[in-house]
Amino acid sequence: GHTYSFYSAPSLHPPVVKTEGHTVAAELAPGYILTTSFYDLNEPPMVGQSGPLILDNELQPVWFQPVPKNVVAANLSRQTYEGKPVLAWWQGVVTKSGATESGEDIVVNQHYQTIARLRGTEGWKLTLHALDIVGDDAWVTANRDIPHNLSSYGGAYNGAMTDVAVQEYNLKTGALEYSWDALKHIPLTQSYATVPTNGFPWDAYHVNAIDVPGNGTFLVSMRNTWGAYLVNIKTGQIQWTLGGRNSSFKFGPGAEFQWQHDVALGPNSTVTMFDDHCCQLTGGGTSVHATAPSRGIVLKLDTATHTASLVAQYAGGDAFESEYMGDTQPLANGNVFIGWGSERWFSEYTKSGKLLLEGEFPAPDQSYRSELDQWTGLPLTPPAAVALEHDGATTVYASWNGATQVASWLVRAGSRAKHMPVVARAAKSGFETAIPVAGAYRALEVQALDARGNVIGTSRPFT
């Protein structure tokens, strides 16, 4: 099957993410894979449910929270808020043409309790592309469709366009504190996106990444101008442009990119990104052929000579051509994690490019971003368990959605709830552990143990 079903968690149906090839476990960076299942715009519906999904390095689910049926989730990430680790993601309604109908950003704590929820204001809709928590604020991407005279760009004089913004909201109050509107700063002539003739709004910019380094600037990526812009927060002025029709930097061999995602500033004047190098999406849902394979890249910027040179690139063995989405994440141990976007894979490489792990979503599912991070999940719900009898043998199925510290399970049983000796034990195996139990009992419960053998959770009694 391409979708999980669990006896102890019957409402959860995440997609099965398969391992491709051989995983070099000893060289993997520590942490969990944070991802979200999304549907292919060209072939909905998706397999399984959408929602934020945490996987271990065997690609087994650790935590999954399904979103409502007509909603998709995207962009699960680990962040810091009020000095503590949190998870943040976007969920909303995306049409088949890729337009955001509605959306919100959600932040949960280590107990998976929602501690903040943001929605757009003043006609802006929050999009799935970026969320960066800085202090008490979240920097996010937003869209709104506006009427615009497109006659000088080959469109209608009474046309429409999708304006985009980088916005800062207060997570406690939900108030919009800052908004940088691309239309005021980037000429529409910089766009590589063709003007639709079918009345669709022109997606001239398509903002898809923000990085806020904390020095009074932010870096923003516009997919459809092939450009990344370093912006002075106070004045709104663009300090430099990397890529596109108006680049402040000349590119060295192999450094040029197109239709990029996930642009971020690295140490020592480096910039990382996912270079889709593909594809012009036309209004009818078709796309032009790729001009080169997609890849993760690291560029070095020299602001004195105004040059950008290629330091490293990570390309898929099968020459992936990702039409949209994707990310490149340098890890603390030097490894690099790549989500291949509309190509349904993610990969972890060593710094030198050796492939360590590859995962594949079931078709037609894909993920906007997949990344790796350390996370400790401490759910407040108890572990879940059921006992099933088959041919006179009893099997207990135990799971604890979101708990990252479970190493093994005990089954206790007895004729009454007070007297419950241990009747079975098993090492944790995947999301749900099947534990054979000999004999028939009136009352059972399971206990989750951590690696040291401490009891960290007890289920409700069941029969």
Short mmCIF file of N, CA and C in Angstrom, two decimals, residues 131-200:
data_model
loop_
_atom_site.label_atom_id
_atom_site.label_comp_id
_atom_site.label_asym_id
_atom_site.label_seq_id
_atom_site.Cartn_x
_atom_site.Cartn_y
_atom_site.Cartn_z
N LEU A 131 8.32 31.04 6.11
CA LEU A 131 8.00 31.51 7.45
C LEU A 131 9.29 31.47 8.25
N ASP A 132 9.68 32.62 8.78
CA ASP A 132 10.94 32.75 9.49
C ASP A 132 10.64 33.47 10.80
N ILE A 133 10.75 32.77 11.94
CA ILE A 133 10.45 33.40 13.23
C ILE A 133 11.69 34.13 13.74
N VAL A 134 11.51 35.42 14.03
CA VAL A 134 12.58 36.25 14.59
C VAL A 134 11.99 36.95 15.82
N GLY A 135 12.46 36.58 17.01
CA GLY A 135 11.88 37.16 18.22
C GLY A 135 10.42 36.78 18.36
N ASP A 136 9.56 37.79 18.57
CA ASP A 136 8.12 37.53 18.71
C ASP A 136 7.38 37.65 17.39
N ASP A 137 8.14 37.77 16.30
CA ASP A 137 7.51 38.03 15.00
C ASP A 137 7.79 36.91 14.02
N ALA A 138 6.90 36.78 13.05
CA ALA A 138 7.11 35.84 11.95
C ALA A 138 7.18 36.62 10.65
N TRP A 139 8.23 36.36 9.88
CA TRP A 139 8.36 36.91 8.53
C TRP A 139 7.77 35.90 7.57
N VAL A 140 6.82 36.34 6.75
CA VAL A 140 6.07 35.42 5.90
C VAL A 140 5.91 36.00 4.50
N THR A 141 5.49 35.14 3.57
CA THR A 141 5.21 35.56 2.20
C THR A 141 3.70 35.73 2.03
N ALA A 142 3.30 36.72 1.24
CA ALA A 142 1.88 36.99 1.04
C ALA A 142 1.63 37.40 -0.41
N ASN A 143 0.41 37.09 -0.88
CA ASN A 143 -0.04 37.43 -2.24
C ASN A 143 -1.33 38.21 -2.17
N ARG A 144 -1.57 39.06 -3.17
CA ARG A 144 -2.94 39.52 -3.40
C ARG A 144 -3.08 39.89 -4.87
N ASP A 145 -4.24 39.55 -5.42
CA ASP A 145 -4.51 39.87 -6.82
C ASP A 145 -5.06 41.29 -6.91
N ILE A 146 -4.52 42.07 -7.84
CA ILE A 146 -4.96 43.46 -8.01
C ILE A 146 -5.21 43.73 -9.49
N PRO A 147 -6.14 44.65 -9.80
CA PRO A 147 -6.28 45.06 -11.21
C PRO A 147 -5.03 45.83 -11.64
N HIS A 148 -4.59 45.61 -12.88
CA HIS A 148 -3.37 46.29 -13.34
C HIS A 148 -3.40 46.38 -14.86
N ASN A 149 -3.00 47.50 -15.38
CA ASN A 149 -2.92 47.69 -16.82
C ASN A 149 -1.69 46.96 -17.35
N LEU A 150 -1.92 45.89 -18.10
CA LEU A 150 -0.82 45.06 -18.59
C LEU A 150 -0.54 45.30 -20.07
N SER A 151 -1.09 46.36 -20.64
CA SER A 151 -0.98 46.55 -22.10
C SER A 151 0.46 46.72 -22.54
N SER A 152 1.30 47.34 -21.72
CA SER A 152 2.70 47.52 -22.15
C SER A 152 3.52 46.24 -22.00
N TYR A 153 2.94 45.19 -21.42
CA TYR A 153 3.64 43.90 -21.28
C TYR A 153 3.01 42.82 -22.16
N GLY A 154 2.14 43.24 -23.07
CA GLY A 154 1.51 42.28 -23.97
C GLY A 154 0.22 41.70 -23.44
N GLY A 155 -0.32 42.30 -22.38
CA GLY A 155 -1.58 41.81 -21.81
C GLY A 155 -2.69 42.82 -22.00
N ALA A 156 -3.76 42.64 -21.25
CA ALA A 156 -4.94 43.51 -21.37
C ALA A 156 -4.76 44.79 -20.56
N TYR A 157 -5.34 45.88 -21.06
CA TYR A 157 -5.27 47.13 -20.29
C TYR A 157 -6.09 47.01 -19.01
N ASN A 158 -7.14 46.19 -19.05
CA ASN A 158 -7.94 45.97 -17.84
C ASN A 158 -7.58 44.63 -17.21
N GLY A 159 -6.29 44.30 -17.20
CA GLY A 159 -5.82 43.00 -16.71
C GLY A 159 -5.69 42.96 -15.19
N ALA A 160 -5.12 41.85 -14.72
CA ALA A 160 -4.91 41.68 -13.28
C ALA A 160 -3.55 41.03 -13.07
N MET A 161 -2.98 41.26 -11.90
CA MET A 161 -1.69 40.63 -11.58
C MET A 161 -1.70 40.20 -10.12
N THR A 162 -0.79 39.27 -9.80
CA THR A 162 -0.62 38.83 -8.42
C THR A 162 0.53 39.63 -7.82
N ASP A 163 0.21 40.57 -6.95
CA ASP A 163 1.25 41.30 -6.24
C ASP A 163 1.72 40.44 -5.07
N VAL A 164 3.00 40.60 -4.69
CA VAL A 164 3.54 39.79 -3.59
C VAL A 164 4.21 40.70 -2.57
N ALA A 165 4.29 40.20 -1.34
CA ALA A 165 4.89 40.99 -0.27
C ALA A 165 5.67 40.10 0.67
N VAL A 166 6.68 40.71 1.30
CA VAL A 166 7.34 40.13 2.46
C VAL A 166 6.75 40.85 3.67
N GLN A 167 6.19 40.11 4.60
CA GLN A 167 5.49 40.75 5.72
C GLN A 167 5.96 40.20 7.06
N GLU A 168 5.85 41.06 8.06
CA GLU A 168 6.23 40.70 9.43
C GLU A 168 4.99 40.85 10.30
N TYR A 169 4.59 39.76 10.94
CA TYR A 169 3.43 39.76 11.84
C TYR A 169 3.87 39.45 13.26
N ASN A 170 3.17 40.01 14.23
CA ASN A 170 3.42 39.66 15.62
C ASN A 170 2.69 38.35 15.94
N LEU A 171 3.43 37.37 16.46
CA LEU A 171 2.84 36.05 16.73
C LEU A 171 1.85 36.09 17.89
N LYS A 172 2.03 37.06 18.80
CA LYS A 172 1.13 37.12 19.96
C LYS A 172 -0.20 37.79 19.62
N THR A 173 -0.14 38.86 18.82
CA THR A 173 -1.36 39.63 18.53
C THR A 173 -1.91 39.37 17.14
N GLY A 174 -1.08 38.83 16.24
CA GLY A 174 -1.50 38.64 14.85
C GLY A 174 -1.45 39.91 14.03
N ALA A 175 -0.94 41.00 14.62
CA ALA A 175 -0.94 42.30 13.93
C ALA A 175 0.16 42.35 12.87
N LEU A 176 -0.16 42.96 11.73
CA LEU A 176 0.82 43.18 10.66
C LEU A 176 1.70 44.37 11.06
N GLU A 177 3.01 44.13 11.15
CA GLU A 177 3.93 45.18 11.62
C GLU A 177 4.78 45.77 10.51
N TYR A 178 4.92 45.03 9.41
CA TYR A 178 5.80 45.52 8.34
C TYR A 178 5.38 44.83 7.06
N SER A 179 5.38 45.57 5.95
CA SER A 179 5.05 44.96 4.67
C SER A 179 5.90 45.60 3.58
N TRP A 180 6.59 44.76 2.84
CA TRP A 180 7.41 45.21 1.72
C TRP A 180 6.78 44.68 0.44
N ASP A 181 6.28 45.61 -0.38
CA ASP A 181 5.49 45.28 -1.55
C ASP A 181 6.41 45.26 -2.78
N ALA A 182 6.52 44.09 -3.44
CA ALA A 182 7.46 43.95 -4.57
C ALA A 182 7.17 44.94 -5.69
N LEU A 183 5.90 45.22 -5.94
CA LEU A 183 5.53 46.08 -7.06
C LEU A 183 6.13 47.48 -6.93
N LYS A 184 6.39 47.92 -5.71
CA LYS A 184 6.96 49.25 -5.49
C LYS A 184 8.48 49.26 -5.72
N HIS A 185 9.10 48.08 -5.79
CA HIS A 185 10.57 48.04 -5.80
C HIS A 185 11.19 47.28 -6.97
N ILE A 186 10.44 46.37 -7.59
CA ILE A 186 11.00 45.57 -8.69
C ILE A 186 10.18 45.83 -9.95
N PRO A 187 10.80 46.39 -11.00
CA PRO A 187 10.05 46.66 -12.23
C PRO A 187 9.48 45.37 -12.83
N LEU A 188 8.27 45.45 -13.34
CA LEU A 188 7.63 44.28 -13.95
C LEU A 188 8.39 43.78 -15.17
N THR A 189 9.21 44.64 -15.78
CA THR A 189 10.01 44.21 -16.93
C THR A 189 11.05 43.16 -16.56
N GLN A 190 11.30 42.96 -15.25
CA GLN A 190 12.26 41.93 -14.83
C GLN A 190 11.68 40.52 -14.87
N SER A 191 10.37 40.40 -15.08
CA SER A 191 9.74 39.09 -15.00
C SER A 191 10.02 38.24 -16.24
N TYR A 192 10.23 36.94 -16.02
CA TYR A 192 10.35 35.97 -17.11
C TYR A 192 9.03 35.22 -17.34
N ALA A 193 8.03 35.50 -16.55
CA ALA A 193 6.75 34.80 -16.67
C ALA A 193 5.92 35.44 -17.78
N THR A 194 5.42 34.62 -18.71
CA THR A 194 4.61 35.19 -19.78
C THR A 194 3.29 35.71 -19.23
N VAL A 195 2.78 36.75 -19.84
CA VAL A 195 1.51 37.34 -19.43
C VAL A 195 0.39 36.43 -19.95
N PRO A 196 -0.47 35.92 -19.05
CA PRO A 196 -1.54 35.02 -19.53
C PRO A 196 -2.53 35.78 -20.40
N THR A 197 -3.05 35.10 -21.40
CA THR A 197 -4.05 35.73 -22.27
C THR A 197 -5.46 35.27 -21.91
N ASN A 198 -5.56 34.41 -20.88
CA ASN A 198 -6.87 33.82 -20.57
C ASN A 198 -7.55 34.51 -19.40
N GLY A 199 -7.07 35.71 -19.03
CA GLY A 199 -7.72 36.43 -17.94
C GLY A 199 -7.20 36.08 -16.56
N PHE A 200 -6.34 35.04 -16.44
CA PHE A 200 -5.70 34.74 -15.16
C PHE A 200 -4.82 35.92 -14.74
#
